[in-house]
Coordinates of C-alpha atoms and ligand atoms in Angstrom, one line a residue:
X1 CA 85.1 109.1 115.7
X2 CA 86.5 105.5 116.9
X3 CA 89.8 104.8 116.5
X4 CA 90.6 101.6 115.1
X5 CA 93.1 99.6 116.9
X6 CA 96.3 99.2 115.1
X7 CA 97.1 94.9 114.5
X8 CA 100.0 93.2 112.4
X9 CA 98.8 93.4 109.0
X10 CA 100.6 90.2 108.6
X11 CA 97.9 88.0 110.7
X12 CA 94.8 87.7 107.9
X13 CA 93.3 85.8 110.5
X14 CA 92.8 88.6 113.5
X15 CA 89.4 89.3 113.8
X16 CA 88.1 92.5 111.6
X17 CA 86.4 95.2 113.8
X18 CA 83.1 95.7 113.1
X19 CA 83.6 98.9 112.0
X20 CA 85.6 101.8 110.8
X21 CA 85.1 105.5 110.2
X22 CA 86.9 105.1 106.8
X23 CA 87.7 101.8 105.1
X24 CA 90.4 102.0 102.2
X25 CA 90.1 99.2 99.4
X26 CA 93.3 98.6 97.7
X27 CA 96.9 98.9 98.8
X28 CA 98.7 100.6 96.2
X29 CA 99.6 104.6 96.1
X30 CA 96.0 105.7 95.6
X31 CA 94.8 103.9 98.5
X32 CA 98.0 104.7 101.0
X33 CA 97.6 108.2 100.4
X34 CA 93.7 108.2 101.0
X35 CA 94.3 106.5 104.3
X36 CA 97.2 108.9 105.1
X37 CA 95.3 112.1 104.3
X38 CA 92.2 110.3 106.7
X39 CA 94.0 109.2 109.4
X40 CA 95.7 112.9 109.8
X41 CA 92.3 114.2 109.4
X42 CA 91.5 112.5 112.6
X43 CA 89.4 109.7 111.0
X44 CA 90.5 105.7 112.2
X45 CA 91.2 104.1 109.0
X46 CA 91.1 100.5 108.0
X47 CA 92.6 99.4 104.6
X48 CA 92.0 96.4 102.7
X49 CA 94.5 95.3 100.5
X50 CA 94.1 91.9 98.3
X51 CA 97.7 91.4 98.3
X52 CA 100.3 89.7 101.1
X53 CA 103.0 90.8 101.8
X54 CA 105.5 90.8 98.8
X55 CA 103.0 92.1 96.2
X56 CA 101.7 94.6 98.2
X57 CA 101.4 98.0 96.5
X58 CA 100.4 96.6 93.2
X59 CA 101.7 98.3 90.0
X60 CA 102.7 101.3 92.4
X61 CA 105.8 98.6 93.1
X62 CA 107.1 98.8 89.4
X63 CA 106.5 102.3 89.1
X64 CA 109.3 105.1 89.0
X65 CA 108.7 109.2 88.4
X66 CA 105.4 111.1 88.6
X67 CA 104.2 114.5 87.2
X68 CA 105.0 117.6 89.4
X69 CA 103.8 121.6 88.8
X70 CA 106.6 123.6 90.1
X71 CA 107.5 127.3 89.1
X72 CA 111.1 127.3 90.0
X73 CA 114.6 124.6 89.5
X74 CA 114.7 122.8 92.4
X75 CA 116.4 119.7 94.3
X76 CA 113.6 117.0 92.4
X77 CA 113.5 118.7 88.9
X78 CA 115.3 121.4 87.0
X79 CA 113.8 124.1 85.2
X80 CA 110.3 124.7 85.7
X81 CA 106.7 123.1 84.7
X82 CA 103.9 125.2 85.3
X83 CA 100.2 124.5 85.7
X84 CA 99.2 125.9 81.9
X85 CA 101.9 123.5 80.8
X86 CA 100.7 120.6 82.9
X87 CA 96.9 121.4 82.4
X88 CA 97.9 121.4 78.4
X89 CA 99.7 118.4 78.5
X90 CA 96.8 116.6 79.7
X91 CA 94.7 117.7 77.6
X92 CA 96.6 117.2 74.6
X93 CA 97.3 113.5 75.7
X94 CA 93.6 112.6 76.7
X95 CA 92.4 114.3 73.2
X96 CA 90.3 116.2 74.7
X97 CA 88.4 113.3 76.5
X98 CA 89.2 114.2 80.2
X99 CA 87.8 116.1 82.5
X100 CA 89.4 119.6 82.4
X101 CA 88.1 119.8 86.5
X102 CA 90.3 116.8 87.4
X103 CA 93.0 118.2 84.8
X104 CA 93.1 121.3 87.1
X105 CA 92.8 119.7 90.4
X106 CA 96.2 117.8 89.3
X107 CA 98.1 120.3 88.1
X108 CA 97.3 122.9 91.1
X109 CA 97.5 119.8 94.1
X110 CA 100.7 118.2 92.8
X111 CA 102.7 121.7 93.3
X112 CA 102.8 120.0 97.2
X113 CA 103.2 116.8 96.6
X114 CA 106.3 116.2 96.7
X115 CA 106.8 117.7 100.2
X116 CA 103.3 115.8 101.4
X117 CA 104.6 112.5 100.4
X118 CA 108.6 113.5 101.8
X119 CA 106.3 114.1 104.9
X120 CA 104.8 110.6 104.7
X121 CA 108.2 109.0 104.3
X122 CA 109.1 108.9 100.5
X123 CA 112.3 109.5 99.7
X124 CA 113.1 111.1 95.9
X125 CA 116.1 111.4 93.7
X126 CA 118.2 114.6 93.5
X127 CA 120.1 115.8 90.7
X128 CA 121.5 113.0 89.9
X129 CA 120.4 111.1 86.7
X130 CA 118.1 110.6 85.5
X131 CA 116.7 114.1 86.1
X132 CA 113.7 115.2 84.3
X133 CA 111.7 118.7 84.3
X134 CA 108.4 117.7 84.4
X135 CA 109.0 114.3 86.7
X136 CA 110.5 113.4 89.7
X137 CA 111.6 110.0 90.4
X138 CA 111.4 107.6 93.8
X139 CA 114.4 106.9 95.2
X140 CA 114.4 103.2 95.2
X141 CA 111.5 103.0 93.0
X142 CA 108.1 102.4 93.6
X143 CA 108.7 99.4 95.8
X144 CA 110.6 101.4 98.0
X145 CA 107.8 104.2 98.4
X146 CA 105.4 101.9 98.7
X147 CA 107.6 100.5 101.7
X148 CA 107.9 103.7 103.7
X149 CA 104.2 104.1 103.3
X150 CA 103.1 101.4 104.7
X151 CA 106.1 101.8 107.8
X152 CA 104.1 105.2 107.9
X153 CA 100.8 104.0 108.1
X154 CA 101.3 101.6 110.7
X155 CA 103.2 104.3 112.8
X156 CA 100.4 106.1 112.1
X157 CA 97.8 104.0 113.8
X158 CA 96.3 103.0 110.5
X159 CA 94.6 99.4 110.6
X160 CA 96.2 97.3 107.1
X161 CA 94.6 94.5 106.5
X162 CA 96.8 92.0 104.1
X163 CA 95.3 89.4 102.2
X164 CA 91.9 90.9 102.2
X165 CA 90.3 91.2 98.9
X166 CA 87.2 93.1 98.7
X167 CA 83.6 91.5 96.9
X168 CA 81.4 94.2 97.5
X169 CA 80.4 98.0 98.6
X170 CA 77.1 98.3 99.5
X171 CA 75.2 100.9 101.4
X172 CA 73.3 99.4 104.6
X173 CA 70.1 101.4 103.4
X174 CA 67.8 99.6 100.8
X175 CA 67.3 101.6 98.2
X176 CA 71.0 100.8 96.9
X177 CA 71.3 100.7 92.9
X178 CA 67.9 102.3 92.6
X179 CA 67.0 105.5 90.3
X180 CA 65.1 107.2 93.0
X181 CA 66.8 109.3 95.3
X182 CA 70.0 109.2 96.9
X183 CA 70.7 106.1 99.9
X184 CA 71.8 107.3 103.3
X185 CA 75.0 105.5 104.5
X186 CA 76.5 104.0 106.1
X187 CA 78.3 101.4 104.0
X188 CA 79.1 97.8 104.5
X189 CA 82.3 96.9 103.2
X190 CA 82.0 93.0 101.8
X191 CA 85.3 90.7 101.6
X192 CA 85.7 87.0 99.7
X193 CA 86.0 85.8 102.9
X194 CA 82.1 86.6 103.5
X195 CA 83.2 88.8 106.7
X196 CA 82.4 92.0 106.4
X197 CA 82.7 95.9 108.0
X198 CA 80.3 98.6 108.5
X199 CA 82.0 102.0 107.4
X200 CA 81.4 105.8 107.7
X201 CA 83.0 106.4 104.3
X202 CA 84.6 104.0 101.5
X203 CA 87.5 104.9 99.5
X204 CA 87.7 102.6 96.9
X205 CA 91.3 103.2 95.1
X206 CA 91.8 99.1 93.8
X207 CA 92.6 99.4 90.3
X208 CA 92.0 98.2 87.1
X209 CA 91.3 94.8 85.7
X210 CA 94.1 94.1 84.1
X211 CA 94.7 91.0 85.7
X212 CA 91.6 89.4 85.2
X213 CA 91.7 86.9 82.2
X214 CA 87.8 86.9 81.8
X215 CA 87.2 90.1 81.0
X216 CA 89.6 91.2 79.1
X217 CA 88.9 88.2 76.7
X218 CA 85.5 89.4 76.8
X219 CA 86.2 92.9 75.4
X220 CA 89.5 92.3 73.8
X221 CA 88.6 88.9 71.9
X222 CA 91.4 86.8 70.8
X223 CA 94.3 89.5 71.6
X224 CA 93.8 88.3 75.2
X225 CA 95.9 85.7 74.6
X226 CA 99.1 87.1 73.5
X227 CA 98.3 90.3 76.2
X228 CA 100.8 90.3 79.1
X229 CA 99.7 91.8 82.6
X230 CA 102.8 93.9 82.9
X231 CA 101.6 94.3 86.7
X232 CA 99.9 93.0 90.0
X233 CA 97.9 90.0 89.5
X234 CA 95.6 91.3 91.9
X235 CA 94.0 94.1 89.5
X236 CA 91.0 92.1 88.9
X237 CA 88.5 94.3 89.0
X238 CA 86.0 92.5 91.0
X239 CA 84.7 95.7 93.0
X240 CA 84.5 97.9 90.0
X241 CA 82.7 95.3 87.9
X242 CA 80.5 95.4 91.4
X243 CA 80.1 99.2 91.4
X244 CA 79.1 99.3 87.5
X245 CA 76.6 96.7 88.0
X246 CA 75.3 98.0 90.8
X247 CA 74.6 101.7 88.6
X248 CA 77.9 103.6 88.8
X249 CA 78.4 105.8 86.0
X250 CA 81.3 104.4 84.0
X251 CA 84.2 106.6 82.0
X252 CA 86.5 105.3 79.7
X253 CA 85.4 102.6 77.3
X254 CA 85.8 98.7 77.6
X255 CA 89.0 97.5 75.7
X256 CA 90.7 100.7 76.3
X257 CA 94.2 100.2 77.9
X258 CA 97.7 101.4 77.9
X259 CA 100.0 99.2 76.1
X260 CA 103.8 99.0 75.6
X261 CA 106.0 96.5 73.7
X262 CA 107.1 93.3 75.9
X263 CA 109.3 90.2 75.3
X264 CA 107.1 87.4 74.6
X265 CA 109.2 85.5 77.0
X266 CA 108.2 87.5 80.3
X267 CA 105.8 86.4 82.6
X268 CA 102.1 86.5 82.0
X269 CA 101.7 88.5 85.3
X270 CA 104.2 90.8 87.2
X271 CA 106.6 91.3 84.8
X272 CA 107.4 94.9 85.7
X273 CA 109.9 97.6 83.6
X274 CA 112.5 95.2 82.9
X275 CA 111.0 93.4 80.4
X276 CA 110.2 95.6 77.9
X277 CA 111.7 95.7 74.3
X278 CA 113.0 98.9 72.5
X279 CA 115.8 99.1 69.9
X280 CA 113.0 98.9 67.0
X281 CA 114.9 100.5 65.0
X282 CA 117.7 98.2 64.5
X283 CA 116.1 95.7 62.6
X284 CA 112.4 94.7 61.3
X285 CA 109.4 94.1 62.6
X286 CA 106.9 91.1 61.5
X287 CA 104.0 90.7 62.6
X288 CA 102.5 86.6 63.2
X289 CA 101.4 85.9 59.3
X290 CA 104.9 87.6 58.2
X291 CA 103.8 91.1 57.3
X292 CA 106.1 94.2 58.0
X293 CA 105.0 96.1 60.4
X294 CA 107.6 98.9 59.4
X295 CA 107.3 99.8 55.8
X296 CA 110.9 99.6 53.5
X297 CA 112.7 102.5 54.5
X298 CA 111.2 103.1 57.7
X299 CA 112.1 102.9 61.1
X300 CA 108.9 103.5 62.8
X301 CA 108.3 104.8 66.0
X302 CA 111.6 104.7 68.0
X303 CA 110.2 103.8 71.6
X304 CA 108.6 100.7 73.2
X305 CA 105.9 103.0 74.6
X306 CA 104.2 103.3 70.8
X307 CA 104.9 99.4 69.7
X308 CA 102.8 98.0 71.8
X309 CA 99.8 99.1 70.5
X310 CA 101.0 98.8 66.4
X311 CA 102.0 94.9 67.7
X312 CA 98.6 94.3 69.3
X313 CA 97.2 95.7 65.5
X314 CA 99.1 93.3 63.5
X315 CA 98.4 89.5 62.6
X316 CA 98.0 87.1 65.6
X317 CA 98.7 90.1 68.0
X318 CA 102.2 89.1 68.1
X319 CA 105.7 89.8 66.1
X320 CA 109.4 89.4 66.2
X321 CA 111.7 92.1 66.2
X322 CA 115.0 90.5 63.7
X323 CA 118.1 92.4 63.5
X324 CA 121.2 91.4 62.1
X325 CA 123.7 89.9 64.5
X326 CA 126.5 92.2 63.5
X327 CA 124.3 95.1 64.7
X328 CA 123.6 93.3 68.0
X329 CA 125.8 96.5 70.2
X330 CA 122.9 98.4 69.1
X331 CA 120.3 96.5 70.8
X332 CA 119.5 98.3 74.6
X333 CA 120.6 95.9 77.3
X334 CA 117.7 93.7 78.1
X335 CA 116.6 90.6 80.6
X336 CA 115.8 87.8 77.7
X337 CA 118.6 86.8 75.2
X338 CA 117.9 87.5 71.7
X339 CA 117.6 84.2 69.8
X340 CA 120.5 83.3 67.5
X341 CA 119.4 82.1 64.4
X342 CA 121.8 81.2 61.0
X343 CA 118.7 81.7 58.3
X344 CA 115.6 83.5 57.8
X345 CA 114.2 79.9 57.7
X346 CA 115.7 79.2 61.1
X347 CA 114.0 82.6 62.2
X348 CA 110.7 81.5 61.0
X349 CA 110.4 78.0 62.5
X350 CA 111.2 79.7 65.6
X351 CA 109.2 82.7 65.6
X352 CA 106.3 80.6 64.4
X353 CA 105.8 82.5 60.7
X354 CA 105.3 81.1 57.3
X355 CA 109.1 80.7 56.0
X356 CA 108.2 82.3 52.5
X357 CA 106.8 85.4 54.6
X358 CA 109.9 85.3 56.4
X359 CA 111.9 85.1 53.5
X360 CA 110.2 88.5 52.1
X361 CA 110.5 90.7 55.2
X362 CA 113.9 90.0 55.7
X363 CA 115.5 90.5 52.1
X364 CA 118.1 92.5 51.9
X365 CA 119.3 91.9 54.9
X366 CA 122.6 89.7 55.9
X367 CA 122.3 86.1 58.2
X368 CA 123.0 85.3 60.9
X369 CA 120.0 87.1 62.8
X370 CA 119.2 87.7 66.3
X371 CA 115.4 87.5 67.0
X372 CA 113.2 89.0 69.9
X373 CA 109.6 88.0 70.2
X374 CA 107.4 90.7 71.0
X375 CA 104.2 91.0 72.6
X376 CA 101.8 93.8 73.8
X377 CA 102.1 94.5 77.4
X378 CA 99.0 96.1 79.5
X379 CA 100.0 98.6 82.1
X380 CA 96.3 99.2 83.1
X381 CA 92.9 99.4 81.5
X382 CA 90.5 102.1 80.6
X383 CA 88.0 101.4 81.4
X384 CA 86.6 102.9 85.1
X385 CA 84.3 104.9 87.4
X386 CA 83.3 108.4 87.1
X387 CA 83.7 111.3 90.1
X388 CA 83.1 114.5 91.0
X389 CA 85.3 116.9 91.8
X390 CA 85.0 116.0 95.6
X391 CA 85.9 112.3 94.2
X392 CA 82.5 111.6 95.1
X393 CA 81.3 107.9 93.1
X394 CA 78.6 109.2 90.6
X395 CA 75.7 107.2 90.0
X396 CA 74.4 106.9 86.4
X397 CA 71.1 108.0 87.2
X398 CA 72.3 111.4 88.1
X399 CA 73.0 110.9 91.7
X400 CA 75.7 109.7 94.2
X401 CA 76.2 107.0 96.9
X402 CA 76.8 109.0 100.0
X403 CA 80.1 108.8 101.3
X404 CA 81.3 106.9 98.7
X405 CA 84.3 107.7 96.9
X406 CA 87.3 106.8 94.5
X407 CA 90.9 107.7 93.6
X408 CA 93.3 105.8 91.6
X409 CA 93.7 104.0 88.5
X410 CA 90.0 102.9 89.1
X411 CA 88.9 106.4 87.7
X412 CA 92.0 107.4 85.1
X413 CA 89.7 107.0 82.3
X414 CA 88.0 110.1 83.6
X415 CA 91.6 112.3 83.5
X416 CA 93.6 110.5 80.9
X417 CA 91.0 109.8 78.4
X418 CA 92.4 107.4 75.8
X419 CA 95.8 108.9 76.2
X420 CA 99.1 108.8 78.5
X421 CA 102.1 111.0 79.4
X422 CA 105.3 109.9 81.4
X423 CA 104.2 110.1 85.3
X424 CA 100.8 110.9 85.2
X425 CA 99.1 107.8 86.4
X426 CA 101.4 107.9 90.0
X427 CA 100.4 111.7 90.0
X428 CA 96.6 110.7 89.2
X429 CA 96.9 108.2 92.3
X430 CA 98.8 110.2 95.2
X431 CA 96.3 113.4 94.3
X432 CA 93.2 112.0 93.8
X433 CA 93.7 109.4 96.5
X434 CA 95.0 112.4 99.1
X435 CA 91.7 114.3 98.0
X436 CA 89.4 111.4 98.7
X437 CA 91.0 110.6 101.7
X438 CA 90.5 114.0 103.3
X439 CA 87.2 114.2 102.0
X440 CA 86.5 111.0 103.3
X441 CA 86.5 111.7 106.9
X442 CA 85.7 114.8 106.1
X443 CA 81.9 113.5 105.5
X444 CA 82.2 110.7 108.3
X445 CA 82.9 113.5 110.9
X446 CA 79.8 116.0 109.2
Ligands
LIG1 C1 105.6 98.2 85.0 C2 104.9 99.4 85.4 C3 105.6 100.6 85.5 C4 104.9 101.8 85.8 N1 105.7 102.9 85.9 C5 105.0 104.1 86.2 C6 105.8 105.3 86.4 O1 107.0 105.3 86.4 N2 105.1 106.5 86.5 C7 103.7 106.5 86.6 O2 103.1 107.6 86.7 N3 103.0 105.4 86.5 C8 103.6 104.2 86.3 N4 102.9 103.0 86.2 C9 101.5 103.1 86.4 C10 101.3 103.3 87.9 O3 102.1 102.4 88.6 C11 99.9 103.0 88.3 O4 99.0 103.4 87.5 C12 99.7 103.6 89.7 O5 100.7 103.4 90.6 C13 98.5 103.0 90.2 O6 98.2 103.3 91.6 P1 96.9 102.8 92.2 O7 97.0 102.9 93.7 O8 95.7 103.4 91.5 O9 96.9 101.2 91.8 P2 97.8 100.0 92.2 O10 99.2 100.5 92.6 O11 97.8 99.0 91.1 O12 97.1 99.5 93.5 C14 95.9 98.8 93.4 C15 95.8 97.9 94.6 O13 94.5 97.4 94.8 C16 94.6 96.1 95.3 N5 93.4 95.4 95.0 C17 92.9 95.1 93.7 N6 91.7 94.5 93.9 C18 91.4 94.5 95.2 C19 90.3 94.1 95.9 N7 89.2 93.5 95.3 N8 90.3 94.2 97.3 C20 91.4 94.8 97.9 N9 92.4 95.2 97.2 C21 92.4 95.1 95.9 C22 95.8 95.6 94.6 O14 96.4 94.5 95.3 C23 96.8 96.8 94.6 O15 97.5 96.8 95.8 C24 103.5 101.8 85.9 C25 102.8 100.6 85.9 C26 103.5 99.4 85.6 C27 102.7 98.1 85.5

């Protein structure tokens, strides 16, 4: 196998070789662990990853604990979380939508993780809060494992290539995207730039498509607008919008995603963890047209994790969350100010809601208010490809593109159905992206 020369991954402009054994597309979690796992399989690795240097590591950056198996307390977790329990969990959260193969691969490959990804530099938090049974959390965060991981790779020999978005996969032989037969590989990696890469094997491990404004106006009509990309603004999706075109079988549905509740202040893009909202039960909840999205007497759903998706339900896909501003201790700390305002009218010419509607919701209760705009935020869509067990790239026609795999947020659909629990996506990403990674040069060396 050739070994690809290591160069700085901050000179875009270096030439790319014309080949690799194993190209990685993406730069987040998924994608640093499938180059890991190849390169110590032997294989030269070259990864492409859309972002420069700040934003590399896409929503991996903003991310904080993943979903372990272990039998016994230890330094990461106390108590203990089994694979039954794990394997349960998911299927329980994806409603009996994912596939119980993948379910089992994660539960039974995550018992090493931990000690894998200490191995690849990652550092985790001990005992100290917060400390979780079923998680364990980055020390640093996400931005800081994404860090070593990258100081790993290039110690490594790995070839990262910043700024270097990926069009297109395409095998070299012709009979790409047809229904007979299965191509022969090798691939050809394409990038926007038009150069492109001939490669052995392709892990593709680049995302969603959260990011990209287009499509998700497409399949989520007008609650595009109000939708904030609580992540990279590199998740476009270009190269699995490629893939499905091209005959990939797809899993998931379009205008699928995981939502959360976010101020309707934060950015449209990149926003991260911070600027979430919770505290919905100190106050009320009205949705664009003035309707109560908690009934009299209720408090509704306590976290910020369920209100995204009852906001993105209600009028306008919007709402303000008003509480009275002698209760404000009880709001959680939070980046954006909650607006002061003397009246409910006051509340409604800010928040943008007819004052009579205003007026309704928020009888009973005793001016001055504090108000907090609230929007849905997307973490990531759900709408991807579909693998094998091998994380092999299935073809809708039956068959597979040789050498061609994925691992990632690009194929959660398949695992997490239309469902979510606490640390599962990083958990999805570093063993699925390990697996393909291994396989990977596993088939370039066969
Ligand atoms: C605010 C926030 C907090 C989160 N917290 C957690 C958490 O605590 N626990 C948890 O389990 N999950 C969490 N998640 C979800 C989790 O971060 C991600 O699902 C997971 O890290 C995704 O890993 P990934 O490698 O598949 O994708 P990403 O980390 O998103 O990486 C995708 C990469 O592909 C690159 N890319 C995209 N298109 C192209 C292209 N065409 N060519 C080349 N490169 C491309 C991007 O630049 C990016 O680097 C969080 C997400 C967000 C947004």
């Amino acid at each position: 196998m050739s070994a690809v020369p290591p160069s700085s991954p901050l000179s875009p402009s270096v030439r790319l070789p014309d080949r690799a054994d194993v190209v990685v597309v993406g730069g987040g979690l998924a994608a640093l662990c499938a180059a890991l796992a190849a390169r110590q399989a032997g294989a030269g690795v070259l990864l492409l990853e859309q972002a420069g240097p700040a934003l590399r590591g896409g929503n991996t950056r903003h991310s904080r604990n993943l979903r372990l198996t272990h039998d016994a307390p230890g330094p990461l977790m106390p108590g203990s979380y089994r694979a039954e329990e794990f394997i349960a969990d998911l299927r329980r959260a994806s409603k009996g939508d994912g596939d119980p193969a993948l379910h089992a691969l994660l539960a039974t490959e995550s018992v090493r993780l931990a000690d894998w990804l200490a191995r690849c530099g990652v550092h985790f938090q001990t005992e100290h809060l917060p400390y979780s049974r079923k998680t364990a959390f980055f020390l640093g965060g996400g931005k800081a494992a994404v860090n070593s991981l990258y100081a790993t790779a290039a110690r490594s020999g790995i070839d990262v290539r910043l700024h270097a978005g990926v069009a297109a996969v395409d095998p070299l032989s012709s009979s790409y995207g047809s229904s007979s037969g299965l191509s022969s590989g090798p691939l050809r990696v394409v990038l926007d730039s038009g150069a492109a890469v001939q490669a052995g094997a392709v892990v593709v491990a680049c995302g969603g498509y959260q990011a990209n404004p287009d499509w998700l106006a497409a399949e989520w009509g007008p609650l595009a607008a109000t939708l904030h990309n609580r992540g990279t603004p590199h998740a476009d999706g270009q190269v699995l919008r490629h893939l499905l075109q091209a005959g990939a079988q797809p899993s998931g549905a379009p205008g699928r995603g995981h939502l959360v509740a976010v101020d309707g202040r934060s950015p449209r893009h990149d926003g991260g963890i911070v600027t979430r909202v919770d505290g919905f039960g100190c106050g009320r909840v009205i949705d664009a047209a003035g309707t109560l999205l908690t009934p009299p007497g209720e408090t509704g759903p306590p976290r910020y994790s369920a209100w995204g998706r009852r906001v993105a339900a209600g009028a306008g896909g919007r709402a303000v969350l008003v509480v009275e501003a002698r209760r404000a201790a009880e709001l959680p700390m939070r980046v954006y100010p909650p607006l002061p305002c003397a009246t409910a009218a006051e509340a409604a010419a800010l928040a943008a809601i007819p004052p009579q509607a205003m007026e309704a919701a928020l009888s009973g209760l005793e001016p001055p208010f504090l108000l907090v705009p609230v929007h849905p935020g997307l973490t990531f869509t759900g709408l991807g490809l579909t693998v094998d067990p091998a994380l092999r790239v299935q073809r809708a026609d039956g068959g597979h593109w040789p050498g061609l795999y994925a691992a990632g947020m690009i194929i959660a659909p398949q695992i997490l159905g239309s469902g979510y629990i606490a640390g599962a996506a990083l958990t999805v990403s570093a063993v699925t992206g390990r697996r393909a990674g291994e396989e990977a040069a596993r088939y370039v060396r066969s």
